[in-house]
Amino acid sequence: MKRVLSVASEAVPLVKTGGLADVVGALPEALAGQGWEMRVMLPAYRGVLDRLAATTVVWSDPDLFGGPAEVHLGKVGTMEVMALNAPHLYDRAGGPYSDLHGDFGDNAERFAALCWAAAAVAREGAEDWRPDVLHAHDWQGALAPAYLRYAGASLPSLITIHNMAFQGRVGADKMGALRLPREAFHRDGYEFWGDISTLKAGLTTADAITTVSPRYAEELMRGEYGQGLEGVIAARAGVVVGILNGIDDRVWNPETDPECISFSATNISGKSKNRKALQAEFQLEKKIDGPLVILVSRLTAQKGIDLLPPAVEELVARGGALALLGSGDSWAEDLVRGLAARFPGRVGVRIGYDESLSHRMFAGADAVLVPSRFEPCGLTQLYGLRYGCLPLVSAVGGLADTVIGASPASLAGQAATGVVFHPVDALALRQGMRQLCDLHADRRIWTAMMKRAMKSDLGWSRSAARYAALYERLLAQ
Ligand code: ADP
């Protein structure tokens, strides 16, 4: 088997704050079926090593950005993990990027260290394992291809953009601390408005760039949502490819999900029991005639949370209910708490992060709301499709690529799998909600859409084949 080293800050099941972790955690198994052995390098945050079976130390450095570091090779499930143990950087309370006081002040160094170790393993190998390709993810992994290139190494590399809004921007005074060469500090290198951007370092040095949906690649190349880096993408348009995320069938499958009563496209009877349980869990009224809609999301402006109130009024007026799980910006948390206070028994809100609850929500709900302003791929609409919880989404990025909006033509052609609204504003969202309620009121149409959604091909095999083909192409060059 050929070998690929994946470098990222999160991977399910070890650490997750968003979709990045789902993707990084699912790719190794998906690629194994394509003849590629993928190892995932990530920081050994507190507790990570305890969760790895049979670890051995395969690489070490007495001074990695201020302290000793070791790479522990181990396994979680079928995933081979190279956990970078550097206690001075990663052994702390809190999440991967922050604690109760906010973002860690040394995040740039923490992820530069990860990339430095990854580039070293890629170049020199770790014990007898050496990758043929390096695959970096987002700003946290972006310095890995850069360090390879700056060191003159020829190993092919690829960077995947999961979200261009996070760019790893820090002051130029960190150049030395991040071990970046001064000669690449210019507009065609890693310099960005006088600062350093680690994402830009990766985008300008990797041999190929992928985005997590074709539409997001087009949007970036048209200059939308690039937040200042769109020119870099446009300049490298020839090596940019959009590859949709899949979903991990081992984790997201209503037939085997331990969090719910099993159901499937051919036997959806379990769905109504899951719905009742969800109503109870969110203390919603017992009798909800309209759609039971969920939202599972980071609560930020990107996710369109400010657009919700008119659509929720519409939903409640039509006899529906909303169950919402999320955490994020305080204005957004206040806004959704306000909706719950306004519509007791019809709007239930949980502020927090709860993986198990999210499964029960997809299993029990009729529809999932994803009103993002931009969305590189989006996963919750895919989980919704899989669980017969029809997506109501804005027409952007991966949402537009994965949901077929109901229209006279798509309904007649038996293609519709959800509701798509455009433009991304509160009025259009409200209209989308109205359409969703109308569709829900027609049991025959709704059930047909549900079954169709549940049967859509959402697995990883097609996308894994595209990554594998891209690795092959890079190797051949
Ligand atoms: P992003 O990565 O931009 O946050 P995605 O839709 O790509 O958005 O992925 C979000 C992932 O995080 C999904 O797996 C979603 O179910 C999960 N998620 C988001 N917020 C929560 C939460 N509060 N509790 C549980 N899971 C959540």
Tab-separated table of N, CA and C and ligand atoms in Angstrom, residues 16-20 22 162-163 166 245 252 296-299 302-303 325-327 350-358 362 370 375-381 383, ligand 1:
chain	number	residue	atom	x	y	z
A	16	LYS	N	-12.848	16.675	18.894
A	16	LYS	CA	-13.686	17.278	17.855
A	16	LYS	C	-14.282	18.587	18.329
A	17	THR	N	-14.162	19.622	17.489
A	17	THR	CA	-14.962	20.829	17.726
A	17	THR	C	-15.840	21.128	16.520
A	18	GLY	N	-15.606	20.433	15.392
A	18	GLY	CA	-16.409	20.720	14.199
A	18	GLY	C	-16.203	19.664	13.128
A	19	GLY	N	-16.675	20.002	11.936
A	19	GLY	CA	-16.678	19.054	10.834
A	19	GLY	C	-15.299	18.529	10.445
A	20	LEU	N	-14.271	19.360	10.642
A	20	LEU	CA	-12.905	18.928	10.353
A	20	LEU	C	-12.610	17.570	10.982
A	22	ASP	N	-14.648	15.177	11.914
A	22	ASP	CA	-15.389	14.077	11.290
A	22	ASP	C	-14.649	13.599	10.041
A	162	HIS	N	-10.954	23.438	4.902
A	162	HIS	CA	-12.272	23.114	5.469
A	162	HIS	C	-13.032	24.393	5.773
A	163	ASN	N	-12.300	25.466	5.994
A	163	ASN	CA	-12.949	26.759	6.196
A	163	ASN	C	-11.924	27.869	6.024
A	166	PHE	N	-10.773	30.826	8.727
A	166	PHE	CA	-9.752	30.696	9.779
A	166	PHE	C	-8.393	30.603	9.099
A	245	ASN	N	-17.272	16.188	1.132
A	245	ASN	CA	-17.156	15.291	2.274
A	245	ASN	C	-18.237	14.220	2.212
A	252	TRP	N	-22.750	7.389	11.727
A	252	TRP	CA	-24.040	8.016	11.383
A	252	TRP	C	-24.867	7.063	10.533
A	296	VAL	N	-28.337	22.077	14.845
A	296	VAL	CA	-27.173	21.622	15.620
A	296	VAL	C	-25.971	22.334	15.042
A	297	SER	N	-25.404	23.266	15.801
A	297	SER	CA	-24.430	24.127	15.142
A	297	SER	C	-23.595	24.943	16.120
A	298	ARG	N	-22.453	25.374	15.632
A	298	ARG	CA	-21.782	26.484	16.293
A	298	ARG	C	-22.716	27.679	16.149
A	299	LEU	N	-22.817	28.479	17.182
A	299	LEU	CA	-23.723	29.632	17.120
A	299	LEU	C	-22.898	30.877	16.788
A	302	GLN	N	-21.504	33.126	10.850
A	302	GLN	CA	-21.389	32.262	9.661
A	302	GLN	C	-22.614	31.370	9.515
A	303	LYS	N	-23.112	30.891	10.649
A	303	LYS	CA	-24.186	29.894	10.617
A	303	LYS	C	-25.579	30.534	10.493
A	325	LEU	N	-29.480	22.837	19.490
A	325	LEU	CA	-28.301	22.505	20.293
A	325	LEU	C	-27.112	23.257	19.710
A	326	GLY	N	-26.432	24.026	20.546
A	326	GLY	CA	-25.273	24.720	20.032
A	326	GLY	C	-24.607	25.562	21.094
A	327	SER	N	-23.437	26.060	20.731
A	327	SER	CA	-22.773	27.018	21.601
A	327	SER	C	-21.910	27.898	20.720
A	350	ARG	N	-30.690	23.934	23.991
A	350	ARG	CA	-29.589	23.464	24.840
A	350	ARG	C	-28.326	24.189	24.419
A	351	ILE	N	-27.755	24.922	25.338
A	351	ILE	CA	-26.473	25.559	25.051
A	351	ILE	C	-25.391	24.600	25.512
A	352	GLY	N	-24.526	24.199	24.592
A	352	GLY	CA	-23.461	23.277	24.957
A	352	GLY	C	-23.076	22.441	23.762
A	353	TYR	N	-22.216	21.477	24.008
A	353	TYR	CA	-21.766	20.577	22.953
A	353	TYR	C	-22.057	19.163	23.410
A	354	ASP	N	-22.868	18.429	22.681
A	354	ASP	CA	-23.290	17.112	23.146
A	354	ASP	C	-23.509	16.184	21.947
A	355	GLU	N	-22.487	15.390	21.703
A	355	GLU	CA	-22.485	14.487	20.549
A	355	GLU	C	-23.669	13.494	20.589
A	356	SER	N	-23.900	12.877	21.741
A	356	SER	CA	-24.966	11.865	21.822
A	356	SER	C	-26.321	12.496	21.559
A	357	LEU	N	-26.550	13.631	22.193
A	357	LEU	CA	-27.822	14.322	21.985
A	357	LEU	C	-28.012	14.654	20.507
A	358	SER	N	-26.932	15.047	19.843
A	358	SER	CA	-27.077	15.407	18.424
A	358	SER	C	-27.596	14.199	17.630
A	362	PHE	N	-31.148	14.148	15.271
A	362	PHE	CA	-31.343	13.770	13.865
A	362	PHE	C	-32.332	12.610	13.754
A	370	VAL	N	-30.192	24.663	8.266
A	370	VAL	CA	-28.789	25.078	8.092
A	370	VAL	C	-28.772	26.367	7.257
A	375	GLU	N	-20.790	28.088	3.532
A	375	GLU	CA	-20.631	26.754	4.111
A	375	GLU	C	-19.717	25.917	3.213
A	376	PRO	N	-18.468	25.736	3.646
A	376	PRO	CA	-17.513	25.005	2.801
A	376	PRO	C	-18.049	23.636	2.370
A	377	CYS	N	-18.586	22.867	3.278
A	377	CYS	CA	-19.311	21.656	2.889
A	377	CYS	C	-20.571	21.547	3.737
A	378	GLY	N	-20.369	21.489	5.051
A	378	GLY	CA	-21.501	21.291	5.954
A	378	GLY	C	-21.736	19.808	6.114
A	379	LEU	N	-21.925	19.385	7.345
A	379	LEU	CA	-22.188	17.968	7.589
A	379	LEU	C	-23.589	17.721	8.110
A	380	THR	N	-24.158	18.712	8.820
A	380	THR	CA	-25.435	18.403	9.468
A	380	THR	C	-26.544	18.164	8.439
A	381	GLN	N	-26.445	18.806	7.256
A	381	GLN	CA	-27.468	18.516	6.240
A	381	GLN	C	-27.310	17.084	5.737
A	383	TYR	N	-26.149	14.493	7.618
A	383	TYR	CA	-26.702	13.630	8.662
A	383	TYR	C	-28.229	13.662	8.581
B	1	ADP	P1	-18.398	23.454	11.151
B	1	ADP	O1	-17.241	22.510	10.986
B	1	ADP	O2	-18.281	24.725	10.384
B	1	ADP	O3	-18.761	23.716	12.577
B	1	ADP	P2	-19.946	21.298	9.914
B	1	ADP	O4	-21.383	21.199	9.576
B	1	ADP	O5	-18.963	20.972	8.843
B	1	ADP	O6	-19.702	22.760	10.503
B	1	ADP	O7	-19.616	20.319	11.117
B	1	ADP	C1	-20.122	20.524	12.398
B	1	ADP	C2	-20.017	19.229	13.156
B	1	ADP	O8	-20.063	19.498	14.547
B	1	ADP	C3	-21.150	18.272	12.885
B	1	ADP	O9	-20.713	16.948	13.085
B	1	ADP	C4	-22.172	18.681	13.951
B	1	ADP	O10	-23.080	17.662	14.241
B	1	ADP	C5	-21.251	18.959	15.106
B	1	ADP	N1	-21.756	19.920	16.102
B	1	ADP	C6	-21.802	21.271	15.996
B	1	ADP	N2	-22.261	21.827	17.135
B	1	ADP	C7	-22.530	20.804	17.970
B	1	ADP	C8	-23.030	20.727	19.314
B	1	ADP	N3	-23.341	21.820	20.001
B	1	ADP	N4	-23.160	19.502	19.871
B	1	ADP	C9	-22.838	18.387	19.177
B	1	ADP	N5	-22.361	18.400	17.924
B	1	ADP	C10	-22.204	19.588	17.319
